[in-house]
CSV table of C-alpha atoms and ligand atoms in Angstrom, one decimal:
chain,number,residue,atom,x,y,z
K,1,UNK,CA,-25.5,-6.0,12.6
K,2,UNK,CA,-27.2,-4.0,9.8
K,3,UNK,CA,-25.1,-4.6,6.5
K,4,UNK,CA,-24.0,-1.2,6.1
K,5,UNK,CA,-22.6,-1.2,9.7
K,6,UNK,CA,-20.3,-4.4,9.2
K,7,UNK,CA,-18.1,-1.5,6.9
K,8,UNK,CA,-18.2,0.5,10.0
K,9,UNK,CA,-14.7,0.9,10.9
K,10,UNK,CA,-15.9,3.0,14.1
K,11,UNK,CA,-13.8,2.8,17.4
K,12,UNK,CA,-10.9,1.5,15.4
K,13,UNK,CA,-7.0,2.6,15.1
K,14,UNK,CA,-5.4,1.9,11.5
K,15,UNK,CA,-1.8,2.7,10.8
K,16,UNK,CA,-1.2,3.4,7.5
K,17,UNK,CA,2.8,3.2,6.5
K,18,UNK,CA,4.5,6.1,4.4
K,19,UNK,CA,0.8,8.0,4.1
K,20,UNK,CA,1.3,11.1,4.1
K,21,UNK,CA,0.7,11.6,0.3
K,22,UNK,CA,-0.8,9.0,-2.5
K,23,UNK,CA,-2.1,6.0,-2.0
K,24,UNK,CA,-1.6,5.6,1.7
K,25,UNK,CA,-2.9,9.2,2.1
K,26,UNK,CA,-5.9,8.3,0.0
K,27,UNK,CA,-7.0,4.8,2.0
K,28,UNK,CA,-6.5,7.0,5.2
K,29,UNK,CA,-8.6,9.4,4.4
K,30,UNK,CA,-11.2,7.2,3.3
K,31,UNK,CA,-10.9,4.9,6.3
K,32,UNK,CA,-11.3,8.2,8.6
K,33,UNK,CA,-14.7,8.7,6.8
K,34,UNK,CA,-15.8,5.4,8.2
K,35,UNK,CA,-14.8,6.0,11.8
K,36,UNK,CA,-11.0,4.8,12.7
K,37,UNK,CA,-8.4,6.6,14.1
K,38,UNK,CA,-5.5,7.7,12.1
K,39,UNK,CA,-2.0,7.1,12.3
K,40,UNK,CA,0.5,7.3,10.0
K,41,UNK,CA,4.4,7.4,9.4
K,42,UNK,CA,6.7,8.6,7.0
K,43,UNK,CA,10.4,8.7,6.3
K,44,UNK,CA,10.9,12.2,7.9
K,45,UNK,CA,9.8,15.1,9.8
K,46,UNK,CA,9.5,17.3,6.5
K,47,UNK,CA,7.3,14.8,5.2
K,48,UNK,CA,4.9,14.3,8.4
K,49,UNK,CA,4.3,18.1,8.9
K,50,UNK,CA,3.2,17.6,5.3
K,51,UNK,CA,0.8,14.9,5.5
K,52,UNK,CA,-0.4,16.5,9.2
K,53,UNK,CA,-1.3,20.1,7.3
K,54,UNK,CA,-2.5,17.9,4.1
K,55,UNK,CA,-5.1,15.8,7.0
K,56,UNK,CA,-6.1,18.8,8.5
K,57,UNK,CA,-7.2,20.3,5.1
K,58,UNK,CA,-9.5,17.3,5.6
K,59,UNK,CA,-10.5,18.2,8.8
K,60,UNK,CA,-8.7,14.8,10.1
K,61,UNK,CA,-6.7,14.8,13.3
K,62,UNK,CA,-4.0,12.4,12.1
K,63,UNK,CA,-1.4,11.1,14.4
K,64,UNK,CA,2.0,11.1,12.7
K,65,UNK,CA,5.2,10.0,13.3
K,66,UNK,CA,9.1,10.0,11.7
K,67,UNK,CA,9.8,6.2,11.7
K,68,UNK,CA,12.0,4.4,8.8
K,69,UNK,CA,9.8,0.9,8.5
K,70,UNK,CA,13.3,-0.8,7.5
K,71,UNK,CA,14.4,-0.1,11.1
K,72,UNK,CA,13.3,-2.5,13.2
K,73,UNK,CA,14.1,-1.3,17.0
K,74,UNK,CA,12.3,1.6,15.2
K,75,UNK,CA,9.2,0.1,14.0
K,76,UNK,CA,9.1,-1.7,17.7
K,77,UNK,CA,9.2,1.9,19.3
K,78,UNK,CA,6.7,3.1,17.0
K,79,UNK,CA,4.1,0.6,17.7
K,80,UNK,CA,4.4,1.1,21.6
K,81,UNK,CA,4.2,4.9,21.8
K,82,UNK,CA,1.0,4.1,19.3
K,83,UNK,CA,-0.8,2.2,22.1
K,84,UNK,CA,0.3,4.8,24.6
K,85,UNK,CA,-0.7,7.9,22.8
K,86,UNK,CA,-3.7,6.2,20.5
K,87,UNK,CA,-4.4,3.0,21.2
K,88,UNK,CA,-3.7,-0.6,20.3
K,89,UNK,CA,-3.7,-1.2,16.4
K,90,UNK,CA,-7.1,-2.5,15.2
K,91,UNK,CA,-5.5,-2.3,11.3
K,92,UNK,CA,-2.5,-1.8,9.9
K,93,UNK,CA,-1.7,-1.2,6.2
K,94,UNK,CA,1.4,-2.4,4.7
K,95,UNK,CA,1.8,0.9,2.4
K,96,UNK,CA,5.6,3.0,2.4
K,97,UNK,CA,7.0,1.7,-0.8
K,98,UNK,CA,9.8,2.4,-2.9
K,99,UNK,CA,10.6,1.7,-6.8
K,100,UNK,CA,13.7,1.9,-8.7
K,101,UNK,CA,13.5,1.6,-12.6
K,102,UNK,CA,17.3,0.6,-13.4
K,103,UNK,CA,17.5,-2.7,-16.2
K,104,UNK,CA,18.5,-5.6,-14.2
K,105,UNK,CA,21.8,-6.2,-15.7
K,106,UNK,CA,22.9,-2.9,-14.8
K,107,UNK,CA,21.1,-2.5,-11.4
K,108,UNK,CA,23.8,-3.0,-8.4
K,109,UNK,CA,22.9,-5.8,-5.7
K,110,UNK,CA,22.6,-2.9,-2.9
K,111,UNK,CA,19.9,-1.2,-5.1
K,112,UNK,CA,17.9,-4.7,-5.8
K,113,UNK,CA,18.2,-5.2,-1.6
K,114,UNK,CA,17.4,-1.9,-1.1
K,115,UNK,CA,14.2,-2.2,-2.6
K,116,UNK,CA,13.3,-5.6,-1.3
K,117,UNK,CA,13.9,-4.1,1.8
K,118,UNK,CA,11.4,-1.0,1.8
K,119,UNK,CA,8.6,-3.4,0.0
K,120,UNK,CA,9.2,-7.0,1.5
K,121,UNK,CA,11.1,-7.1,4.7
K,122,UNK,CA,9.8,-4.0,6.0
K,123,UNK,CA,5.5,-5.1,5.9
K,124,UNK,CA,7.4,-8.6,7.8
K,125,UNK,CA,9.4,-5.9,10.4
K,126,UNK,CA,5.7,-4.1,10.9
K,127,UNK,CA,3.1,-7.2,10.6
K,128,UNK,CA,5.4,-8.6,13.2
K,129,UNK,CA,5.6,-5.8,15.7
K,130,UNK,CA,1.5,-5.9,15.6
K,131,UNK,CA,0.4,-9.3,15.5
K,132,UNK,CA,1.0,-10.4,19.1
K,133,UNK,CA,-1.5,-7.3,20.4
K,134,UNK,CA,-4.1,-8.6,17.6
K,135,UNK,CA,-3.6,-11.5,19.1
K,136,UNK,CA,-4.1,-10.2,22.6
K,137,UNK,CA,-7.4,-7.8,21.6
K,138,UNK,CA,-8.6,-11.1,20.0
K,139,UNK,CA,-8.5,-10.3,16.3
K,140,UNK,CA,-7.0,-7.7,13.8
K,141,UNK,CA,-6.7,-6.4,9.9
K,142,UNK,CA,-3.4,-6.4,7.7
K,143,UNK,CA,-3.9,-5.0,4.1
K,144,UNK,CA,-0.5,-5.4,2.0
K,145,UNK,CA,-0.2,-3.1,-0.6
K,146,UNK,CA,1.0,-5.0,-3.4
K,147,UNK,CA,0.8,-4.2,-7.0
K,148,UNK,CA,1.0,-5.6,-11.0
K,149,UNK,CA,3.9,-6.3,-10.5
K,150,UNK,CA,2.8,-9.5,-7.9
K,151,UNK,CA,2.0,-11.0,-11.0
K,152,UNK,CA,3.7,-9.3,-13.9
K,153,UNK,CA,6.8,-8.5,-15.0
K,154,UNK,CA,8.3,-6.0,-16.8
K,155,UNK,CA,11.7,-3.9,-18.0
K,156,UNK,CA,14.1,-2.0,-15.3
K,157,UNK,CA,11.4,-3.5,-12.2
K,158,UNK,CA,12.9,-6.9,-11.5
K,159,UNK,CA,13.3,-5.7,-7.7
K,160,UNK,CA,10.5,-4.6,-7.1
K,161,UNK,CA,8.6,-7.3,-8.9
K,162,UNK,CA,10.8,-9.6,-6.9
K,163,UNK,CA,9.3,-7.7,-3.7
K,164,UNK,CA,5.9,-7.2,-4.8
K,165,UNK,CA,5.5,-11.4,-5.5
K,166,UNK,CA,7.2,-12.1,-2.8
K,167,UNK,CA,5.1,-9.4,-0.3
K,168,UNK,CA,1.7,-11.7,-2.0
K,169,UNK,CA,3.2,-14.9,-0.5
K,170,UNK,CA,4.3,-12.8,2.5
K,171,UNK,CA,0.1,-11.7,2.4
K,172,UNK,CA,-0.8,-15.6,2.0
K,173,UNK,CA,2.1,-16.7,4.9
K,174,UNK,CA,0.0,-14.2,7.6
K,175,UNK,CA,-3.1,-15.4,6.7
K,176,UNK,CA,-2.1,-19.0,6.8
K,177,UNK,CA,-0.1,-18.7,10.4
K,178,UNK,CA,-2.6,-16.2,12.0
K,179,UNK,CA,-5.8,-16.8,10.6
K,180,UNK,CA,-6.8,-19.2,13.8
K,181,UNK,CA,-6.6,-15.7,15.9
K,182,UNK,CA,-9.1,-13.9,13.6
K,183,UNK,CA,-6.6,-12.1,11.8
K,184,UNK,CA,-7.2,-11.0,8.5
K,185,UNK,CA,-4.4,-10.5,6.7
K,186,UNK,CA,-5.4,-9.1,2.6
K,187,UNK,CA,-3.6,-7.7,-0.5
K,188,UNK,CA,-4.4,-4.8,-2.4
K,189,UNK,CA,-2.7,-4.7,-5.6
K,190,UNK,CA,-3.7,-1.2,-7.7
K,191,UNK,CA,-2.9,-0.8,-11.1
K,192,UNK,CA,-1.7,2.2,-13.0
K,193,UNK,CA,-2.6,4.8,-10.3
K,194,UNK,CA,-2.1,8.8,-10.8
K,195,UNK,CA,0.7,9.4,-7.6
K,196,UNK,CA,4.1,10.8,-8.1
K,197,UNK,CA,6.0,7.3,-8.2
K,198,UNK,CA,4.0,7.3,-11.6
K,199,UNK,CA,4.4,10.6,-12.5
K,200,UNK,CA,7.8,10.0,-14.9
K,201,UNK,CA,5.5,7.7,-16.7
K,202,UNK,CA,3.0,10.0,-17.5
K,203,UNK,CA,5.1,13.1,-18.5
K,204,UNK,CA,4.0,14.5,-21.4
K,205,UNK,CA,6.1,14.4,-24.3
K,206,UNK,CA,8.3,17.8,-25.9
K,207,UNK,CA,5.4,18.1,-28.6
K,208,UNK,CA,2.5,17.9,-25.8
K,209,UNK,CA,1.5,14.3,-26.5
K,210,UNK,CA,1.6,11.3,-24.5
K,211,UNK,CA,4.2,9.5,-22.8
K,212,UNK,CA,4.6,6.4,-25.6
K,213,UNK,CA,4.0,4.7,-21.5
K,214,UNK,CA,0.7,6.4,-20.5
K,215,UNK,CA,-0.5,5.3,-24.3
K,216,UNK,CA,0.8,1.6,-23.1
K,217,UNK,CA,-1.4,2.0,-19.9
K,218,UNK,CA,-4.2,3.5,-21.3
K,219,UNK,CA,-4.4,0.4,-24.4
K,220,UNK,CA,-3.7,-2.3,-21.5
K,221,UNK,CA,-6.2,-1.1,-19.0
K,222,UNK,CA,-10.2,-1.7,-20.2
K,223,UNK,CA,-11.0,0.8,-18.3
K,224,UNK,CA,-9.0,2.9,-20.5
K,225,UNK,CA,-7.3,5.7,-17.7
K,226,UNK,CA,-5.2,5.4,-15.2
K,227,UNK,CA,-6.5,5.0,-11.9
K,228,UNK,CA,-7.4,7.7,-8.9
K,229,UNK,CA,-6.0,7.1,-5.8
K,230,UNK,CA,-9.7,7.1,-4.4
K,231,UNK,CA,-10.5,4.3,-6.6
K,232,UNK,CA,-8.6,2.0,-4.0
K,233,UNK,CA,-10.9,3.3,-0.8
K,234,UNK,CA,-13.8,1.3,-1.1
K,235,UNK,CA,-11.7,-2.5,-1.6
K,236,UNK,CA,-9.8,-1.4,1.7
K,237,UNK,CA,-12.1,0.3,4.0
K,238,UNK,CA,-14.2,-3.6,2.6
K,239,UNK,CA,-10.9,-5.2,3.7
K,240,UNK,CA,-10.4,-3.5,7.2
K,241,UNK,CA,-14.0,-3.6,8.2
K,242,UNK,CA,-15.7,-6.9,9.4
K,243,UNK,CA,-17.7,-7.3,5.9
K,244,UNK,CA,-14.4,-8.9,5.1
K,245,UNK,CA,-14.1,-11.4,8.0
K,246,UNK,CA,-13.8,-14.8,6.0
K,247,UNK,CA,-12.0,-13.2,3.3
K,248,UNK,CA,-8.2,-14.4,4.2
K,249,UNK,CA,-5.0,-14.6,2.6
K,250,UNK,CA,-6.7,-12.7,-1.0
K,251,UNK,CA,-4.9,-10.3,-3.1
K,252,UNK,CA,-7.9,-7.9,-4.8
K,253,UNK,CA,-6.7,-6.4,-8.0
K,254,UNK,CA,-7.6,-2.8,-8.3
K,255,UNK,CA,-6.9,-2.4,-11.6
K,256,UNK,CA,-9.5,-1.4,-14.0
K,257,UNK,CA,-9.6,-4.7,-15.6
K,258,UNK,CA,-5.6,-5.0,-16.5
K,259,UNK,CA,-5.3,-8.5,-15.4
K,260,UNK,CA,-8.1,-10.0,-16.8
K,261,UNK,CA,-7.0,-8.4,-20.4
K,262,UNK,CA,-4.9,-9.9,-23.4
K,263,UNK,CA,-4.6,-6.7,-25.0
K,264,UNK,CA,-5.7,-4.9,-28.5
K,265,UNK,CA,-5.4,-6.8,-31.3
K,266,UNK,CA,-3.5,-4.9,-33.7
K,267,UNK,CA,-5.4,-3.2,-36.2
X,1,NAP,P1,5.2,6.1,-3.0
X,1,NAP,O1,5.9,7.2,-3.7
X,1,NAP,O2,5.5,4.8,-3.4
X,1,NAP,O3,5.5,6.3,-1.5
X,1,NAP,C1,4.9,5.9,-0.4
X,1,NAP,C2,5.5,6.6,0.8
X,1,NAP,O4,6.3,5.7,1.5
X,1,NAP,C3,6.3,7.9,0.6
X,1,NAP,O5,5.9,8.9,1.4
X,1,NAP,C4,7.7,7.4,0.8
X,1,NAP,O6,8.6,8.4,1.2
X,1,NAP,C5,7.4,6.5,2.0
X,1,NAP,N1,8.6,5.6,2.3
X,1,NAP,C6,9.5,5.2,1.4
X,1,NAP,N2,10.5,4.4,2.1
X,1,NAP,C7,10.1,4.5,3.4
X,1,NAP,C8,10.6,3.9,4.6
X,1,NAP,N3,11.7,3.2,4.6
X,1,NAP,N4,10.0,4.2,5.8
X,1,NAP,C9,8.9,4.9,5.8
X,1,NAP,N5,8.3,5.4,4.7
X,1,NAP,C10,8.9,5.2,3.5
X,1,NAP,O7,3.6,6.4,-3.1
X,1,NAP,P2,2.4,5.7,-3.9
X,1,NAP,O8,2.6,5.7,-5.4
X,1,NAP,O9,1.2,6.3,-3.3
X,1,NAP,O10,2.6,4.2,-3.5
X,1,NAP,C11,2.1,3.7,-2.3
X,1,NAP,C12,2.3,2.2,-2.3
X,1,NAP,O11,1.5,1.7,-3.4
X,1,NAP,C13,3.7,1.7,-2.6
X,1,NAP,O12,3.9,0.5,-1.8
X,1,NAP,C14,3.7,1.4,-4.0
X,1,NAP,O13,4.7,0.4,-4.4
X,1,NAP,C15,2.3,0.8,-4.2
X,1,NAP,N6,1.8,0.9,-5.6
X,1,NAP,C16,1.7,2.1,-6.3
X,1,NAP,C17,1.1,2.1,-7.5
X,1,NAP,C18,1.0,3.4,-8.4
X,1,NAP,O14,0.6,3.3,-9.5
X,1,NAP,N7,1.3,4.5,-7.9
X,1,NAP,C19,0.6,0.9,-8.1
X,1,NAP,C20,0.7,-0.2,-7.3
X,1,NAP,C21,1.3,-0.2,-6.1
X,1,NAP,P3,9.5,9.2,0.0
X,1,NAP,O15,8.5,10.1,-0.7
X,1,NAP,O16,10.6,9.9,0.7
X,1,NAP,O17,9.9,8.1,-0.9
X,2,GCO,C1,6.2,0.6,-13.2
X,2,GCO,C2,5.2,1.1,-12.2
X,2,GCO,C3,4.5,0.0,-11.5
X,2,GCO,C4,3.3,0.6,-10.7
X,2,GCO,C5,2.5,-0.3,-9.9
X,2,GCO,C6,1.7,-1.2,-10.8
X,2,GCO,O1,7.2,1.2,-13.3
X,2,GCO,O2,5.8,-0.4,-13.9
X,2,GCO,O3,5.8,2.0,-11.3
X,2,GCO,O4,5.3,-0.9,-10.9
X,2,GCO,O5,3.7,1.6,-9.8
X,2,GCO,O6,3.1,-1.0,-8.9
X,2,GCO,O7,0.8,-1.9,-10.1
């Protein structure tokens, strides 16, 4: 196989969770370009007409469906009626995600589980309902999208920190137990990306300048800007594709350099 064609992704069906705007909407749009099938869900109906019209702009036939990845008899539905009206899942990326910025202290237990719910239990609920047919078809792609905050932490995101770490050992834990079958199971982790769960930390102050934040993000990223939503294409259509076939059990830091940076000195 020709290097070029091991990114192929032709004759394949990826779901893509909670994609039909950002991030998710982004990868699936860039894994379309190199030949899979798309399928995605999203919370509700309202939501999927919008990310069907938003494909179609694209001139993408995107399969979507209302599903609420928490819900597991839901998730187990979802996947069936996929290889009925698709086909069997060749890739499946961990994306729907939630955030709540509430300080810890003052954050109620049912928010902190809500949130590990939506980014830790429900990539388990989906992984899950996938895995045996990967099994079956001899071989399959997970990509978990995790984040900074796998590594970092930070004011008001102890939950979701708490899910993103925990959805990197989850990531490690798939790779580890299902790696024998030729499954592939990767992390993304993006930095500071332009998408509406970032928006409040970008709005521009009363007097036009920056958020003190976005100022934060643009000193702490050596790439100095916030990342595109594109910018995460390439690392996952690598990470779906079998150019990535002995990469296992890796989270791949999309980040514009944060990670590897101590910071300004101060002037
Ligand atoms: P996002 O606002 O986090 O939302 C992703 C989608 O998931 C939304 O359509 C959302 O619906 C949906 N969703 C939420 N709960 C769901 C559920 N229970 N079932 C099904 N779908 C659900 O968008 P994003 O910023 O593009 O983020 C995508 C992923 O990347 C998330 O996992 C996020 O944590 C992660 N991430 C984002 C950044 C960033 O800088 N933006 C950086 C690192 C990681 P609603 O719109 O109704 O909430
Ligand atoms: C925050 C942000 C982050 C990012 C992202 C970083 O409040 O710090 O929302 O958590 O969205 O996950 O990788």
């Amino acid at each position: 196989m020709g290097i070029l064609n091991s990114f192929s992704l032709e004759g394949k069906v990826a779901l893509v969770t909670g994609a039909s705007y950002g991030i998710g909407f982004a990868i699936a749009c860039g894994m379309h370009d190199a030949g899979a099938k798309i399928v995605f869900n999203d919370i509700n109906q309202e939501l999927v007409d919008k990310g069907i019209a938003a494909y179609k702009e694209k001139g993408i036939d995107a399969k979507g469906y209302v599903c609420d990845v928490t819900d597991e008899d839901a998730v187990n539905a979802l996947v069936k009626k996929i290889s009925e009206e698709v086909g069997d899942i060749n890739i499946l990326v961990n994306n729907a995600g939630i955030i709540k910025r509430i300080p810890m202290c003052e954050m109620t237990a049912a928010q902190f589980r809500q949130v590990v719910d939506v980014d830790l239990n429900a990539p388990f609920i989906v992984s899950k309902a996938v895995i045996p047919t990967m099994i079956k078809n001899g071989g399959g792609k997970i990509i978990n999208i995790c984040s900074m905050m796998s590594e970092l932490g930070r004011e008001t995101v102890s939950a979701y920190a708490a899910a993103k770490g925990g959805l990197k050992m989850l990531t490690r834990n798939i790779a580890s137990e299902y790696g024998e079958f030729n499954i592939q199971c990767n992390g993304i982790g993006p930095g500071y990306i332009e998408t509406p769960q970032t928006a409040p930390l970008r709005e521009r102050q009363a007097d036009g300048s920056r958020h003190p934040f976005d100022a934060f993000i643009i000193a702490k990223t050596p790439a100095a800007r916030w990342g595109k939503t594109d910018d995460l294409v390439g690392p996952a259509v690598f990470l779906a594709s079998e150019a990535s076939n002995f990469v296992n059990g890796h989270v791949l830091y999309v980040d514009g350099g944060i990670l590897a940076y101590i910071g300004k000195q101060p002037q």
